[in-house]
Amino acid sequence: MSFSDGTRSVHAGLPAPEVGRPFLPGPVFAAPYHLDPVTGPGEHGYARTEQPTREALEVAIGELEGGPALAFASGQAAITAFLLSVVKAGDKVALPADGYFPVRAFARGALADLGVESVLVPTAGPYPDLSGLRLVLLETPANPGLDVADIRALADAAHAAGALLAVDNTAATPLGQNPLALGADVVVASGTKALTGHSDLLLGYVAARDPELLAKVENWRKLTGGVPGAFDCWLAHRSIATMDLRLARQSQNAAAIAELLVGRSDVTGVRWPGLADDPSYEIAREQMRRIPGIVAFDLGSAERVARFLEAAELVFAATSFGGVHTTADRRAQFGDDTPPGFVRFSCGIEDTADLVADVTRALDASK
Ligand SMILES: *Cc1c(COP(=O)(O)O)cnc(C)c1O
């Protein structure tokens, strides 16, 4: 029987029921395990290579993404492990020009040093001729600008050119879209954000359709060691159970906040792919099952953003996004190439009316 998102997230990765055992087994804390003195390594020998709490989380993520997954210590660990395990000197890769900026920094530094050339392409296009590329990495919706790329069309174009198509699914989450089902070869993501949603851990993952490709990434992880710890894996798995509920409220709050913002003359550049006149609306509606709780807008200056954040009771100044608390981040403070008053606003799970009232009050007070 096939189930819907809420059911799938609450049951994802759970072992078969056992009387007297918890639904989700607790974290197993071990580096080495007992070995059979005669036969040697069995199911679990050393936790960098195999770890039961991590494996249960990977089953959960794999079920939701629709392809086997490997967990990493952070999103950056996952993305860089994927890139380094598939590219070699002389390869050319396409990366989002407007995506998570540490990925571009990694390409400019480590990848360039290895002799890998990267081409930066805006998420909304236009996309260049993809021939000669080893891989195309999309980030959709892109963080922080929220443009959306057509995964199916770009997977077809990449495959026709002999390139791999990978998608950073951080903002959407596997309940928002399933890139593997849309034709992507690989999904990379940060689980630090909406996937786990409590702003209390770092996590990343790589999921792939081709087991051989994933085996390369696994070998890379084994030899470089960027694995998440048992407790973080357990917290993440525990948190995935409420993902459907969290995302539903976040998305509902984002719809209300976006509507409030577009109605105000003192806020510009409002972007939310669920707004009917947003440039990303059509393609988002086609390929996404739900729109994330992130809204982007411009308050004109760093000073106004500061006044807004000071006046708001329910909006914490913080980077990252996708958590249960509403947060706002002025990206330019991190050297992102966004305007000084640009805000990435991440809706939490507060009551919608409270949040709208608080943001209205804070916008008025900050004028
Ligand atoms: C946060 C983020 C990452 C990096 O994830 P970490 O868990 O912070 O390492 C990668 N991609 C996107 C789109 C992100 O938002």
PDB file of N, CA and C in Angstrom, residues 170-171 173 190-200 243 246-247 250 292-295 318-328 344-349:
ATOM      1  N   THR A 170      17.859  21.000  -0.437  1.00  0.00           N
ATOM      2  CA  THR A 170      17.777  21.504   0.939  1.00  0.00           C
ATOM      3  C   THR A 170      16.505  22.299   1.202  1.00  0.00           C
ATOM      4  N   ALA A 171      16.236  23.286   0.363  1.00  0.00           N
ATOM      5  CA  ALA A 171      15.109  24.188   0.631  1.00  0.00           C
ATOM      6  C   ALA A 171      13.779  23.451   0.459  1.00  0.00           C
ATOM      7  N   THR A 173      13.122  20.082   0.544  1.00  0.00           N
ATOM      8  CA  THR A 173      13.032  18.822   1.305  1.00  0.00           C
ATOM      9  C   THR A 173      12.391  17.737   0.434  1.00  0.00           C
ATOM     10  N   SER A 190      21.451  19.650   2.678  1.00  0.00           N
ATOM     11  CA  SER A 190      21.712  19.871   4.086  1.00  0.00           C
ATOM     12  C   SER A 190      20.478  19.409   4.842  1.00  0.00           C
ATOM     13  N   GLY A 191      20.688  18.548   5.832  1.00  0.00           N
ATOM     14  CA  GLY A 191      19.600  18.138   6.720  1.00  0.00           C
ATOM     15  C   GLY A 191      19.521  19.025   7.946  1.00  0.00           C
ATOM     16  N   THR A 192      20.374  20.042   7.965  1.00  0.00           N
ATOM     17  CA  THR A 192      20.428  20.989   9.084  1.00  0.00           C
ATOM     18  C   THR A 192      19.186  21.869   9.124  1.00  0.00           C
ATOM     19  N   LYS A 193      18.534  22.035   7.985  1.00  0.00           N
ATOM     20  CA  LYS A 193      17.458  23.017   7.829  1.00  0.00           C
ATOM     21  C   LYS A 193      16.093  22.357   8.053  1.00  0.00           C
ATOM     22  N   ALA A 194      15.198  22.468   7.089  1.00  0.00           N
ATOM     23  CA  ALA A 194      13.809  22.043   7.317  1.00  0.00           C
ATOM     24  C   ALA A 194      13.642  20.531   7.487  1.00  0.00           C
ATOM     25  N   LEU A 195      14.559  19.740   6.959  1.00  0.00           N
ATOM     26  CA  LEU A 195      14.429  18.280   7.095  1.00  0.00           C
ATOM     27  C   LEU A 195      14.310  17.901   8.576  1.00  0.00           C
ATOM     28  N   THR A 196      15.163  18.499   9.403  1.00  0.00           N
ATOM     29  CA  THR A 196      15.145  18.170  10.829  1.00  0.00           C
ATOM     30  C   THR A 196      14.498  19.288  11.655  1.00  0.00           C
ATOM     31  N   GLY A 197      14.690  20.550  11.262  1.00  0.00           N
ATOM     32  CA  GLY A 197      13.819  21.636  11.705  1.00  0.00           C
ATOM     33  C   GLY A 197      13.898  22.141  13.131  1.00  0.00           C
ATOM     34  N   HIS A 198      14.834  21.692  13.940  1.00  0.00           N
ATOM     35  CA  HIS A 198      14.854  22.172  15.321  1.00  0.00           C
ATOM     36  C   HIS A 198      16.089  23.016  15.641  1.00  0.00           C
ATOM     37  N   SER A 199      16.861  23.362  14.620  1.00  0.00           N
ATOM     38  CA  SER A 199      18.029  24.242  14.794  1.00  0.00           C
ATOM     39  C   SER A 199      18.985  23.707  15.849  1.00  0.00           C
ATOM     40  N   ASP A 200      19.094  22.371  15.944  1.00  0.00           N
ATOM     41  CA  ASP A 200      19.966  21.822  16.998  1.00  0.00           C
ATOM     42  C   ASP A 200      20.990  20.812  16.483  1.00  0.00           C
ATOM     43  N   MET A 243       7.992  16.150  10.142  1.00  0.00           N
ATOM     44  CA  MET A 243       8.321  17.030   9.013  1.00  0.00           C
ATOM     45  C   MET A 243       7.071  17.510   8.266  1.00  0.00           C
ATOM     46  N   ARG A 246       5.363  20.194  10.328  1.00  0.00           N
ATOM     47  CA  ARG A 246       6.156  21.427  10.374  1.00  0.00           C
ATOM     48  C   ARG A 246       6.091  22.169   9.042  1.00  0.00           C
ATOM     49  N   LEU A 247       6.297  21.424   7.956  1.00  0.00           N
ATOM     50  CA  LEU A 247       6.315  22.073   6.644  1.00  0.00           C
ATOM     51  C   LEU A 247       4.957  22.674   6.305  1.00  0.00           C
ATOM     52  N   GLN A 250       4.769  25.922   8.205  1.00  0.00           N
ATOM     53  CA  GLN A 250       5.753  26.877   7.668  1.00  0.00           C
ATOM     54  C   GLN A 250       5.279  27.441   6.326  1.00  0.00           C
ATOM     55  N   PRO A 292       8.308  25.901   0.148  1.00  0.00           N
ATOM     56  CA  PRO A 292       8.957  26.054   1.450  1.00  0.00           C
ATOM     57  C   PRO A 292       8.523  27.318   2.193  1.00  0.00           C
ATOM     58  N   GLY A 293       8.829  27.340   3.476  1.00  0.00           N
ATOM     59  CA  GLY A 293       8.453  28.463   4.328  1.00  0.00           C
ATOM     60  C   GLY A 293       9.431  29.623   4.297  1.00  0.00           C
ATOM     61  N   ILE A 294      10.161  29.774   3.216  1.00  0.00           N
ATOM     62  CA  ILE A 294      11.170  30.837   3.114  1.00  0.00           C
ATOM     63  C   ILE A 294      10.643  31.937   2.198  1.00  0.00           C
ATOM     64  N   VAL A 295      10.745  33.182   2.648  1.00  0.00           N
ATOM     65  CA  VAL A 295      10.329  34.326   1.843  1.00  0.00           C
ATOM     66  C   VAL A 295      11.528  35.265   1.758  1.00  0.00           C
ATOM     67  N   ALA A 318      18.940  35.268  12.936  1.00  0.00           N
ATOM     68  CA  ALA A 318      19.755  34.043  12.870  1.00  0.00           C
ATOM     69  C   ALA A 318      19.963  33.678  11.421  1.00  0.00           C
ATOM     70  N   THR A 319      21.090  33.010  11.159  1.00  0.00           N
ATOM     71  CA  THR A 319      21.274  32.470   9.821  1.00  0.00           C
ATOM     72  C   THR A 319      20.621  31.087   9.801  1.00  0.00           C
ATOM     73  N   SER A 320      20.806  30.346   8.722  1.00  0.00           N
ATOM     74  CA  SER A 320      20.129  29.069   8.537  1.00  0.00           C
ATOM     75  C   SER A 320      18.631  29.309   8.351  1.00  0.00           C
ATOM     76  N   PHE A 321      17.863  28.251   8.144  1.00  0.00           N
ATOM     77  CA  PHE A 321      16.422  28.402   7.911  1.00  0.00           C
ATOM     78  C   PHE A 321      15.757  27.040   8.097  1.00  0.00           C
ATOM     79  N   GLY A 322      14.430  27.048   8.059  1.00  0.00           N
ATOM     80  CA  GLY A 322      13.694  25.786   8.115  1.00  0.00           C
ATOM     81  C   GLY A 322      13.394  25.297   9.516  1.00  0.00           C
ATOM     82  N   GLY A 323      13.719  26.083  10.550  1.00  0.00           N
ATOM     83  CA  GLY A 323      13.474  25.653  11.917  1.00  0.00           C
ATOM     84  C   GLY A 323      12.062  25.977  12.391  1.00  0.00           C
ATOM     85  N   VAL A 324      11.719  25.473  13.563  1.00  0.00           N
ATOM     86  CA  VAL A 324      10.377  25.689  14.110  1.00  0.00           C
ATOM     87  C   VAL A 324      10.181  27.128  14.592  1.00  0.00           C
ATOM     88  N   HIS A 325      11.273  27.858  14.852  1.00  0.00           N
ATOM     89  CA  HIS A 325      11.166  29.265  15.237  1.00  0.00           C
ATOM     90  C   HIS A 325      11.348  30.123  13.999  1.00  0.00           C
ATOM     91  N   THR A 326      10.600  31.205  13.905  1.00  0.00           N
ATOM     92  CA  THR A 326      10.784  32.117  12.783  1.00  0.00           C
ATOM     93  C   THR A 326      12.107  32.872  12.954  1.00  0.00           C
ATOM     94  N   THR A 327      12.882  32.933  11.870  1.00  0.00           N
ATOM     95  CA  THR A 327      14.171  33.619  11.894  1.00  0.00           C
ATOM     96  C   THR A 327      14.308  34.487  10.646  1.00  0.00           C
ATOM     97  N   ALA A 328      15.187  35.460  10.732  1.00  0.00           N
ATOM     98  CA  ALA A 328      15.468  36.278   9.553  1.00  0.00           C
ATOM     99  C   ALA A 328      16.960  36.531   9.480  1.00  0.00           C
ATOM    100  N   ARG A 344      16.441  37.089   4.097  1.00  0.00           N
ATOM    101  CA  ARG A 344      15.870  35.752   3.898  1.00  0.00           C
ATOM    102  C   ARG A 344      15.100  35.438   5.172  1.00  0.00           C
ATOM    103  N   PHE A 345      13.795  35.320   5.019  1.00  0.00           N
ATOM    104  CA  PHE A 345      12.898  35.186   6.163  1.00  0.00           C
ATOM    105  C   PHE A 345      12.414  33.739   6.216  1.00  0.00           C
ATOM    106  N   SER A 346      12.656  33.070   7.333  1.00  0.00           N
ATOM    107  CA  SER A 346      12.294  31.659   7.439  1.00  0.00           C
ATOM    108  C   SER A 346      11.151  31.511   8.437  1.00  0.00           C
ATOM    109  N   CYS A 347       9.999  31.129   7.922  1.00  0.00           N
ATOM    110  CA  CYS A 347       8.822  31.014   8.781  1.00  0.00           C
ATOM    111  C   CYS A 347       8.917  29.780   9.663  1.00  0.00           C
ATOM    112  N   GLY A 348       8.631  29.966  10.934  1.00  0.00           N
ATOM    113  CA  GLY A 348       8.559  28.857  11.870  1.00  0.00           C
ATOM    114  C   GLY A 348       7.148  28.306  11.917  1.00  0.00           C
ATOM    115  N   ILE A 349       6.830  27.675  13.027  1.00  0.00           N
ATOM    116  CA  ILE A 349       5.512  27.024  13.146  1.00  0.00           C
ATOM    117  C   ILE A 349       4.606  27.769  14.138  1.00  0.00           C
TER     118      ILE A 349
END
